[in-house]
Amino acid sequence: DTGVSQDPRHKITKRGQNVTFRCDPISEHNRLYWYRQTLGQGPEFLTYFQNEAQLEKSRLLSDRFSAERPKGSFSTLEIQRTEQGDSAMYLCASTRGGGTEAFFGQGTRLTVV
Amino acid sequence: DAKTTQPNSMESNEEEPVHLPCNHSTISGTDYIHWYRQLPSQGPEYVIHGLTSNVNNRMASLAIAEDRKSSTLILHRATLRDAAVYYCIRTSYDKVIFGPGTSLSVIP
């Protein structure tokens, strides 16, 4: 297992378009987290899953954002009708459970033009 | 709400020890203290975590105050590759929330 992988690494899109990112966690990890990070800031929590159940969503996750984790394996984060303010690094992390160490992917850098 | 406070930035000379402080005065009995670091253009990397006792691993040591209201990450010999943003996080069985962290510069 090579760790948490995210795809794509970079995405440039025009304002108004929809984008979807994928995260493949470490296989035995049942928790999966999504974060957003802008330049000079720490990662901001967006949402997390315990297996396939989405347990919490941040207020940052507007109606244009949706995340899924079918079958408790990989997860997708979709942003509809992208805006320039959505430009950021989107990070995914997985853990075996609450309180244990989190392993992060390299992130997907989104640029909305 | 990160619920921890750290200095914005610190400097260290190469080959010297570095002590990165963190205050978490409202920590509860079930909260762990985690440290992560983030190098430029990379995702955060786990460094160390603990609950009550001091912890050591190949990367660092974690000293936890007896009242658990503060902790210190210790890098025994700073190298240029240790230049990063270091995040102190308190987490129980819930989500991991990051604060702004401490930006560590290492001077050759």
CSV table of N, CA and C in Angstrom, one decimal, chain A residues 19 21 36 46-47 54 57-68 76-83 85-88 90 110:
chain,number,residue,atom,x,y,z
A,19,VAL,N,-16.4,20.1,-11.2
A,19,VAL,CA,-15.2,19.3,-11.1
A,19,VAL,C,-15.4,18.2,-10.1
A,21,PHE,N,-13.1,15.4,-7.7
A,21,PHE,CA,-11.8,14.9,-7.3
A,21,PHE,C,-12.0,13.5,-6.6
A,36,ARG,N,-9.7,21.7,2.9
A,36,ARG,CA,-9.4,22.7,1.9
A,36,ARG,C,-8.3,23.6,2.5
A,46,LEU,N,-13.5,20.0,6.0
A,46,LEU,CA,-14.8,20.1,5.2
A,46,LEU,C,-15.8,19.1,5.6
A,47,THR,N,-15.3,17.8,5.6
A,47,THR,CA,-16.3,16.7,6.0
A,47,THR,C,-15.5,15.5,6.3
A,54,GLN,N,-21.4,9.6,6.0
A,54,GLN,CA,-20.9,10.9,6.2
A,54,GLN,C,-21.3,11.5,7.5
A,57,LYS,N,-20.4,17.6,8.3
A,57,LYS,CA,-20.1,18.5,7.2
A,57,LYS,C,-19.8,19.9,7.8
A,58,SER,N,-18.8,20.5,7.4
A,58,SER,CA,-18.5,21.9,7.8
A,58,SER,C,-19.5,22.9,7.2
A,59,ARG,N,-19.6,24.0,7.8
A,59,ARG,CA,-20.4,25.1,7.2
A,59,ARG,C,-19.7,25.6,5.9
A,60,LEU,N,-18.4,25.3,5.8
A,60,LEU,CA,-17.7,25.7,4.6
A,60,LEU,C,-18.2,24.9,3.4
A,61,LEU,N,-18.8,23.8,3.6
A,61,LEU,CA,-19.3,22.9,2.5
A,61,LEU,C,-20.7,23.4,2.1
A,62,SER,N,-20.7,24.3,1.1
A,62,SER,CA,-21.9,24.9,0.7
A,62,SER,C,-22.7,23.9,-0.2
A,63,ASP,N,-23.9,24.3,-0.6
A,63,ASP,CA,-24.7,23.4,-1.4
A,63,ASP,C,-24.1,23.0,-2.7
A,64,ARG,N,-23.0,23.7,-3.1
A,64,ARG,CA,-22.4,23.4,-4.4
A,64,ARG,C,-21.4,22.2,-4.2
A,65,PHE,N,-21.1,21.9,-3.0
A,65,PHE,CA,-20.1,20.8,-2.7
A,65,PHE,C,-20.9,19.6,-2.3
A,66,SER,N,-20.4,18.4,-2.8
A,66,SER,CA,-21.0,17.2,-2.3
A,66,SER,C,-19.9,16.1,-2.3
A,67,ALA,N,-19.9,15.3,-1.2
A,67,ALA,CA,-18.9,14.3,-1.1
A,67,ALA,C,-19.6,12.9,-0.9
A,68,GLU,N,-19.0,11.9,-1.4
A,68,GLU,CA,-19.5,10.6,-1.3
A,68,GLU,C,-18.4,9.6,-1.0
A,76,THR,N,-15.2,10.6,-3.4
A,76,THR,CA,-15.2,11.7,-4.4
A,76,THR,C,-15.7,13.0,-3.8
A,77,LEU,N,-15.2,14.1,-4.2
A,77,LEU,CA,-15.6,15.4,-3.8
A,77,LEU,C,-16.0,16.2,-5.1
A,78,GLU,N,-17.2,16.6,-5.2
A,78,GLU,CA,-17.6,17.3,-6.4
A,78,GLU,C,-18.0,18.7,-6.0
A,79,ILE,N,-17.5,19.6,-6.9
A,79,ILE,CA,-17.9,21.0,-6.7
A,79,ILE,C,-18.6,21.4,-8.0
A,80,GLN,N,-19.8,21.9,-7.8
A,80,GLN,CA,-20.7,22.3,-9.0
A,80,GLN,C,-20.6,23.8,-9.1
A,81,ARG,N,-20.7,24.3,-10.4
A,81,ARG,CA,-20.7,25.7,-10.7
A,81,ARG,C,-19.5,26.4,-10.0
A,82,THR,N,-18.3,26.0,-10.2
A,82,THR,CA,-17.1,26.5,-9.5
A,82,THR,C,-17.0,28.0,-9.6
A,83,GLU,N,-16.5,28.6,-8.6
A,83,GLU,CA,-16.3,30.0,-8.4
A,83,GLU,C,-14.8,30.2,-8.2
A,85,GLY,N,-13.3,31.7,-5.9
A,85,GLY,CA,-13.0,31.5,-4.5
A,85,GLY,C,-12.8,30.0,-4.1
A,86,ASP,N,-13.2,29.1,-5.0
A,86,ASP,CA,-13.0,27.7,-4.8
A,86,ASP,C,-11.5,27.3,-5.0
A,87,SER,N,-10.8,28.2,-5.6
A,87,SER,CA,-9.4,27.9,-5.9
A,87,SER,C,-8.6,27.6,-4.6
A,88,ALA,N,-8.0,26.4,-4.5
A,88,ALA,CA,-7.4,26.0,-3.3
A,88,ALA,C,-6.8,24.6,-3.5
A,90,TYR,N,-7.1,20.9,-2.2
A,90,TYR,CA,-8.1,20.0,-1.6
A,90,TYR,C,-7.3,18.7,-1.1
A,110,LEU,N,-6.7,23.0,-7.2
A,110,LEU,CA,-7.7,23.5,-8.1
A,110,LEU,C,-7.5,25.0,-8.4
